[in-house]
Amino acid sequence: MKKKERALIISQTELAAGIFEMRLAAPQISSCAVPGQFVMVGIRDESHILPRPISICEADKALGQIRLVYRIAGEGTREMSTYLPGTSIDLTGPLGKGYPLDAVNEDTTALIVGGGIGIPPLLGLSKALNCTRKIVLGYRDELFLDHDFESCGNIYISTDTGSHGVKGTVMDAISQYQIKPDIIFACGPLVMLKAVKGFAAEKGIPAFISLEERMACGIGACLGCVVKTPERDNHSNVNNTRVCTEGPVFDSREVLL
Ligand SMILES: Cc1cc2nc3c(=O)[nH]c(=O)nc-3n(C[C@H](O)[C@H](O)[C@H](O)COP(=O)(O)OP(=O)(O)OC[C@H]3O[C@@H](n4cnc5c(N)ncnc54)[C@H](O)[C@@H]3O)c2cc1C
Ligand code: FES
């Protein structure tokens, strides 16, 4: 269900260089958010910047709060990082389709793979999945949120620099630790998602991937986020799908990367 909500910033913390965590009081959005969904964050009027999509890292229904973790990429996210606790901002959400929690049961071994700023939405997912969880987190160098995952399952780290865990990519960690999943859930850069899609196809297992890299209006209007699909859409007869409304989470077999 789509909702606009004025949310109060409760805290703003720098978790690692250029990576911020914002906790917000947003009772409506927190009451119905599913892991993998996102919000459009309204950048305050004076900047004239359009709202920016940020995934919901976690939603706490009881407290009526959500947690966003974001990296400063440009002007919009830089301005977000200056907002102090006590400031109110406009959010629209929860938007998009989240991860299918019912794709697992208690006998399933799920591989949860996050790369860089794709890691945050996997925290809410990891807490919600009712199965064995093997969690692979890939970073450039500095870690963030890794301790938050500790209660969810076995954690495996990779870093580009080798400062922590396996030196290399998440795929190197999966191979080194010989992880044999029944299903994969992933979020991260396109190059990582392509590798995950290929791995899943090779093993003949399903993979649900979140395509966070492509977005413009966020509400289905501009077609700025379309990705190619192998099948034609019955309604419009084209091989396209919108990331913002039909995604951002897709079965990897349903999109061409
Ligand atoms: C569904 C979805 C969920 C997202 N969730 C998160 C999240 O949880 N945390 C987070 O930090 N970011 C997330 N992003 C990415 C975030 O929306 C962008 O980094 C942000 O909009 C950039 O805005 P800006 O004004 O700061 O930078 P801009 O000035 O708009 O862009 C600065 C640079 O970042 C690049 N960029 C812009 N958008 C993206 C994007 N979507 N992916 C990669 N590079 C981009 C631009 O090409 C440019 O080089 C998500 C994106 C989508 C589509
Ligand atoms: S971002 Fe505009 S249609 Fe998806």
CSV table of C-alpha atoms and ligand atoms in Angstrom, one decimal:
chain,number,residue,atom,x,y,z
A,1,MET,CA,0.0,0.0,0.0
A,2,LYS,CA,1.4,3.4,-1.0
A,3,LYS,CA,1.5,6.2,1.6
A,4,LYS,CA,2.9,9.7,2.0
A,5,GLU,CA,4.1,10.3,5.5
A,6,ARG,CA,5.8,13.2,7.3
A,7,ALA,CA,8.5,11.4,9.3
A,8,LEU,CA,10.5,12.7,12.2
A,9,ILE,CA,14.2,12.1,12.2
A,10,ILE,CA,15.1,10.4,15.5
A,11,SER,CA,18.8,9.9,14.9
A,12,GLN,CA,21.4,10.4,12.2
A,13,THR,CA,24.7,8.5,12.6
A,14,GLU,CA,27.8,8.0,10.3
A,15,LEU,CA,28.4,4.2,10.3
A,16,ALA,CA,31.5,4.4,8.1
A,17,ALA,CA,33.1,7.0,5.9
A,18,GLY,CA,30.2,8.5,3.8
A,19,ILE,CA,27.7,5.9,5.0
A,20,PHE,CA,24.9,7.2,7.2
A,21,GLU,CA,22.1,5.6,9.2
A,22,MET,CA,18.9,7.5,9.7
A,23,ARG,CA,16.2,6.3,12.1
A,24,LEU,CA,12.8,7.9,11.6
A,25,ALA,CA,9.4,7.8,13.3
A,26,ALA,CA,7.2,6.7,10.5
A,27,PRO,CA,4.3,4.7,12.0
A,28,GLN,CA,2.3,4.3,8.8
A,29,ILE,CA,5.2,3.1,6.6
A,30,SER,CA,6.6,0.8,9.3
A,31,SER,CA,3.2,-0.8,9.9
A,32,CYS,CA,3.1,-2.3,6.3
A,33,ALA,CA,6.6,-2.4,4.9
A,34,VAL,CA,8.0,-5.7,3.6
A,35,PRO,CA,11.8,-6.4,3.3
A,36,GLY,CA,13.1,-5.2,0.0
A,37,GLN,CA,10.6,-2.3,-0.4
A,38,PHE,CA,11.9,1.3,-0.5
A,39,VAL,CA,10.8,4.9,0.2
A,40,MET,CA,11.2,8.0,-1.8
A,41,VAL,CA,12.9,10.5,0.5
A,42,GLY,CA,11.8,14.1,-0.1
A,43,ILE,CA,14.8,16.4,-0.2
A,44,ARG,CA,13.8,19.7,1.6
A,45,ASP,CA,12.3,22.3,-0.7
A,46,GLU,CA,15.0,24.8,-0.9
A,47,SER,CA,17.3,22.4,-2.8
A,48,HIS,CA,14.9,21.7,-5.7
A,49,ILE,CA,16.2,18.1,-5.8
A,50,LEU,CA,13.7,15.4,-6.7
A,51,PRO,CA,12.9,12.7,-4.1
A,52,ARG,CA,15.6,10.0,-3.8
A,53,PRO,CA,14.8,6.2,-3.5
A,54,ILE,CA,16.3,4.6,-0.4
A,55,SER,CA,15.6,1.0,0.7
A,56,ILE,CA,14.1,0.3,4.1
A,57,CYS,CA,16.8,-1.3,6.0
A,58,GLU,CA,14.5,-2.4,8.9
A,59,ALA,CA,11.0,-1.5,9.9
A,60,ASP,CA,9.9,-1.8,13.6
A,61,LYS,CA,6.1,-2.0,13.7
A,62,ALA,CA,6.0,-1.9,17.5
A,63,LEU,CA,8.1,1.3,17.8
A,64,GLY,CA,6.6,2.8,14.6
A,65,GLN,CA,10.1,3.4,13.3
A,66,ILE,CA,12.1,2.7,10.1
A,67,ARG,CA,15.8,2.7,9.6
A,68,LEU,CA,17.5,3.9,6.4
A,69,VAL,CA,21.2,3.3,5.6
A,70,TYR,CA,22.6,5.3,2.7
A,71,ARG,CA,25.8,6.4,1.0
A,72,ILE,CA,26.6,9.9,0.0
A,73,ALA,CA,26.5,9.6,-3.9
A,74,GLY,CA,25.7,13.2,-4.9
A,75,GLU,CA,23.8,16.3,-3.9
A,76,GLY,CA,20.6,14.7,-2.6
A,77,THR,CA,22.2,12.2,-0.3
A,78,ARG,CA,24.7,14.8,0.8
A,79,GLU,CA,21.9,17.1,1.8
A,80,MET,CA,20.1,14.2,3.6
A,81,SER,CA,23.3,13.7,5.7
A,82,THR,CA,23.0,17.2,7.0
A,83,TYR,CA,19.5,16.8,8.5
A,84,LEU,CA,19.6,16.8,12.3
A,85,PRO,CA,17.4,14.8,14.7
A,86,GLY,CA,14.1,16.6,15.2
A,87,THR,CA,13.8,17.5,11.5
A,88,SER,CA,10.8,16.3,9.7
A,89,ILE,CA,11.0,15.0,6.1
A,90,ASP,CA,8.4,13.7,3.6
A,91,LEU,CA,8.5,10.0,2.7
A,92,THR,CA,6.5,8.2,0.1
A,93,GLY,CA,6.2,4.4,0.6
A,94,PRO,CA,6.6,1.6,1.1
A,95,LEU,CA,7.0,1.3,-2.7
A,96,GLY,CA,7.7,-1.6,-5.0
A,97,LYS,CA,7.6,-5.3,-4.5
A,98,GLY,CA,9.8,-6.8,-1.7
A,99,TYR,CA,11.4,-10.3,-1.3
A,100,PRO,CA,9.1,-13.3,-1.3
A,101,LEU,CA,9.3,-14.5,2.3
A,102,ASP,CA,7.1,-17.5,1.5
A,103,ALA,CA,9.7,-18.9,-0.9
A,104,VAL,CA,11.4,-20.6,2.0
A,105,ASN,CA,10.4,-23.0,4.8
A,106,GLU,CA,12.3,-24.2,7.8
A,107,ASP,CA,14.2,-26.9,5.8
A,108,THR,CA,15.5,-24.3,3.3
A,109,THR,CA,19.1,-23.1,3.3
A,110,ALA,CA,19.0,-19.5,2.0
A,111,LEU,CA,22.1,-17.6,0.8
A,112,ILE,CA,21.8,-13.9,1.4
A,113,VAL,CA,24.3,-11.9,-0.6
A,114,GLY,CA,24.8,-8.2,-0.3
A,115,GLY,CA,27.4,-5.9,-1.9
A,116,GLY,CA,28.2,-2.4,-0.7
A,117,ILE,CA,25.2,-0.2,-0.3
A,118,GLY,CA,23.0,-3.1,-1.3
A,119,ILE,CA,23.6,-4.6,2.1
A,120,PRO,CA,21.0,-2.5,4.2
A,121,PRO,CA,17.7,-4.0,2.9
A,122,LEU,CA,19.1,-7.5,3.5
A,123,LEU,CA,19.1,-6.9,7.2
A,124,GLY,CA,15.3,-6.7,7.5
A,125,LEU,CA,15.1,-9.7,5.1
A,126,SER,CA,17.6,-11.8,7.1
A,127,LYS,CA,15.6,-11.2,10.3
A,128,ALA,CA,12.3,-12.1,8.6
A,129,LEU,CA,13.3,-15.3,6.8
A,130,ASN,CA,12.4,-18.4,8.8
A,131,CYS,CA,15.1,-20.8,7.6
A,132,THR,CA,18.9,-21.5,7.7
A,133,ARG,CA,20.6,-18.3,6.6
A,134,LYS,CA,24.2,-18.1,5.2
A,135,ILE,CA,25.0,-14.4,4.8
A,136,VAL,CA,27.7,-13.1,2.5
A,137,LEU,CA,28.6,-9.4,2.8
A,138,GLY,CA,30.9,-7.8,0.3
A,139,TYR,CA,32.7,-4.5,0.9
A,140,ARG,CA,35.3,-2.4,-0.7
A,141,ASP,CA,37.3,-2.0,2.6
A,142,GLU,CA,35.5,-0.6,5.6
A,143,LEU,CA,32.7,-2.7,7.2
A,144,PHE,CA,29.3,-1.4,8.3
A,145,LEU,CA,26.1,-3.2,9.6
A,146,ASP,CA,28.1,-6.5,9.8
A,147,HIS,CA,27.4,-6.8,13.6
A,148,ASP,CA,23.7,-6.3,13.1
A,149,PHE,CA,23.6,-9.5,11.0
A,150,GLU,CA,25.3,-11.6,13.7
A,151,SER,CA,22.0,-12.8,15.2
A,152,CYS,CA,20.6,-13.9,11.9
A,153,GLY,CA,23.0,-16.7,10.7
A,154,ASN,CA,26.5,-17.5,9.6
A,155,ILE,CA,28.3,-14.5,8.2
A,156,TYR,CA,31.0,-14.5,5.6
A,157,ILE,CA,32.8,-11.3,4.6
A,158,SER,CA,34.7,-10.3,1.5
A,159,THR,CA,36.6,-7.1,0.9
A,160,ASP,CA,38.2,-5.8,-2.3
A,161,THR,CA,41.3,-4.8,-0.3
A,162,GLY,CA,41.5,-7.9,1.9
A,163,SER,CA,41.3,-5.8,5.1
A,164,HIS,CA,38.6,-8.2,6.4
A,165,GLY,CA,37.5,-11.7,5.4
A,166,VAL,CA,38.2,-13.1,1.9
A,167,LYS,CA,40.2,-10.8,-0.4
A,168,GLY,CA,38.0,-10.6,-3.5
A,169,THR,CA,34.3,-10.6,-4.3
A,170,VAL,CA,31.3,-12.2,-2.7
A,171,MET,CA,31.5,-14.9,-5.3
A,172,ASP,CA,35.0,-15.7,-4.1
A,173,ALA,CA,33.7,-16.0,-0.6
A,174,ILE,CA,30.8,-18.3,-1.7
A,175,SER,CA,33.3,-20.5,-3.5
A,176,GLN,CA,35.9,-20.5,-0.7
A,177,TYR,CA,33.4,-21.4,2.0
A,178,GLN,CA,31.6,-23.9,-0.4
A,179,ILE,CA,28.2,-22.6,0.4
A,180,LYS,CA,25.5,-24.8,-1.1
A,181,PRO,CA,22.1,-23.0,-0.9
A,182,ASP,CA,18.6,-23.9,-2.0
A,183,ILE,CA,17.7,-20.3,-2.9
A,184,ILE,CA,19.5,-16.9,-3.1
A,185,PHE,CA,18.4,-13.4,-2.1
A,186,ALA,CA,20.7,-10.6,-3.3
A,187,CYS,CA,21.1,-6.9,-3.5
A,188,GLY,CA,24.2,-5.0,-4.7
A,189,PRO,CA,25.8,-3.6,-7.8
A,190,LEU,CA,24.8,-4.8,-11.3
A,191,VAL,CA,28.1,-6.7,-11.8
A,192,MET,CA,27.5,-8.6,-8.6
A,193,LEU,CA,23.8,-9.4,-9.5
A,194,LYS,CA,24.9,-10.7,-12.9
A,195,ALA,CA,27.4,-13.1,-11.2
A,196,VAL,CA,24.6,-14.2,-8.7
A,197,LYS,CA,22.2,-14.8,-11.6
A,198,GLY,CA,24.8,-16.9,-13.4
A,199,PHE,CA,25.6,-18.9,-10.3
A,200,ALA,CA,21.9,-19.6,-9.6
A,201,ALA,CA,21.4,-20.7,-13.3
A,202,GLU,CA,24.4,-23.0,-13.1
A,203,LYS,CA,23.2,-24.6,-9.8
A,204,GLY,CA,19.5,-24.7,-11.0
A,205,ILE,CA,18.2,-22.8,-8.0
A,206,PRO,CA,16.0,-19.7,-7.7
A,207,ALA,CA,17.5,-16.2,-7.0
A,208,PHE,CA,15.6,-13.1,-6.1
A,209,ILE,CA,17.6,-10.0,-6.8
A,210,SER,CA,16.9,-6.3,-6.1
A,211,LEU,CA,17.8,-3.9,-9.0
A,212,GLU,CA,18.5,-0.8,-7.1
A,213,GLU,CA,20.7,0.8,-9.7
A,214,ARG,CA,18.0,1.9,-12.0
A,215,MET,CA,15.3,4.5,-11.1
A,216,ALA,CA,13.9,7.9,-11.9
A,217,CYS,CA,10.3,8.9,-10.7
A,218,GLY,CA,9.8,5.9,-8.5
A,219,ILE,CA,6.0,5.6,-9.1
A,220,GLY,CA,5.6,4.0,-12.5
A,221,ALA,CA,5.1,7.1,-14.6
A,222,CYS,CA,8.4,7.9,-16.5
A,223,LEU,CA,9.6,4.5,-17.7
A,224,GLY,CA,13.1,5.6,-16.8
A,225,CYS,CA,13.7,2.4,-14.9
A,226,VAL,CA,12.7,-0.2,-17.4
A,227,VAL,CA,14.7,-3.4,-17.8
A,228,LYS,CA,14.5,-6.0,-20.5
A,229,THR,CA,12.7,-9.2,-19.9
A,230,PRO,CA,12.9,-12.5,-21.7
A,231,GLU,CA,9.1,-12.8,-22.0
A,232,ARG,CA,6.7,-10.3,-23.6
A,233,ASP,CA,4.3,-8.4,-21.3
A,234,ASN,CA,0.8,-9.7,-22.1
A,235,HIS,CA,-0.7,-6.2,-21.6
A,236,SER,CA,1.7,-4.0,-23.6
A,237,ASN,CA,3.3,-6.6,-25.7
A,238,VAL,CA,6.9,-5.4,-25.0
A,239,ASN,CA,9.9,-7.1,-23.5
A,240,ASN,CA,10.1,-4.5,-20.7
A,241,THR,CA,9.3,-4.3,-17.0
A,242,ARG,CA,9.5,-1.3,-14.6
A,243,VAL,CA,11.9,-1.7,-11.7
A,244,CYS,CA,9.9,0.8,-9.4
A,245,THR,CA,6.6,-1.0,-9.6
A,246,GLU,CA,7.1,-4.6,-10.8
A,247,GLY,CA,10.4,-4.6,-8.8
A,248,PRO,CA,12.9,-3.7,-7.4
A,249,VAL,CA,13.0,-7.4,-6.4
A,250,PHE,CA,12.7,-9.8,-9.3
A,251,ASP,CA,13.2,-13.5,-9.9
A,252,SER,CA,16.5,-13.4,-11.7
A,253,ARG,CA,15.1,-15.6,-14.5
A,254,GLU,CA,12.5,-12.8,-15.3
A,255,VAL,CA,15.0,-10.0,-16.2
A,256,LEU,CA,17.9,-9.6,-18.6
A,257,LEU,CA,20.9,-7.9,-17.0
B,1,LIG,C1,15.0,1.0,-5.3
B,1,LIG,C2,16.3,1.7,-4.9
B,1,LIG,C3,16.7,1.6,-3.6
B,1,LIG,C4,17.9,2.2,-3.2
B,1,LIG,N1,18.3,2.1,-1.9
B,1,LIG,C5,19.4,2.7,-1.5
B,1,LIG,C6,19.9,2.5,-0.1
B,1,LIG,O1,19.3,1.9,0.7
B,1,LIG,N2,21.0,3.2,0.2
B,1,LIG,C7,21.7,4.0,-0.7
B,1,LIG,O2,22.7,4.6,-0.3
B,1,LIG,N3,21.3,4.2,-1.9
B,1,LIG,C8,20.2,3.5,-2.4
B,1,LIG,N4,19.8,3.7,-3.6
B,1,LIG,C9,20.6,4.5,-4.5
B,1,LIG,C10,20.2,6.0,-4.2
B,1,LIG,O3,18.8,6.2,-4.6
B,1,LIG,C11,21.1,7.0,-5.0
B,1,LIG,O4,22.4,6.8,-4.6
B,1,LIG,C12,20.6,8.4,-4.8
B,1,LIG,O5,19.4,8.6,-5.5
B,1,LIG,C13,21.6,9.4,-5.4
B,1,LIG,O6,21.1,10.7,-5.3
B,1,LIG,P1,22.1,11.9,-5.1
B,1,LIG,O7,21.2,13.1,-5.4
B,1,LIG,O8,22.8,11.9,-3.9
B,1,LIG,O9,23.1,11.7,-6.3
B,1,LIG,P2,23.0,12.1,-7.8
B,1,LIG,O10,23.6,13.5,-8.0
B,1,LIG,O11,21.6,11.9,-8.3
B,1,LIG,O12,23.9,11.0,-8.4
B,1,LIG,C14,25.3,11.0,-8.0
B,1,LIG,C15,25.9,9.8,-8.6
B,1,LIG,O13,25.3,8.6,-8.2
B,1,LIG,C16,24.8,7.8,-9.3
B,1,LIG,N5,23.6,7.2,-8.9
B,1,LIG,C17,22.4,7.8,-8.9
B,1,LIG,N6,21.4,7.0,-8.6
B,1,LIG,C18,22.0,5.8,-8.5
B,1,LIG,C19,21.5,4.5,-8.2
B,1,LIG,N7,20.3,4.2,-8.0
B,1,LIG,N8,22.5,3.5,-8.1
B,1,LIG,C20,23.8,3.7,-8.3
B,1,LIG,N9,24.3,5.0,-8.5
B,1,LIG,C21,23.4,5.9,-8.7
B,1,LIG,C22,24.7,8.8,-10.4
B,1,LIG,O14,24.8,8.2,-11.7
B,1,LIG,C23,25.8,9.8,-10.1
B,1,LIG,O15,27.0,9.3,-10.6
B,1,LIG,C24,18.6,3.0,-4.1
B,1,LIG,C25,18.2,3.1,-5.4
B,1,LIG,C26,17.0,2.5,-5.8
B,1,LIG,C27,16.5,2.6,-7.2
B,2,FES,S1,11.2,5.2,-12.1
B,2,FES,FE1,9.7,6.2,-13.3
B,2,FES,S2,8.6,4.5,-14.1
B,2,FES,FE2,10.0,3.6,-12.7
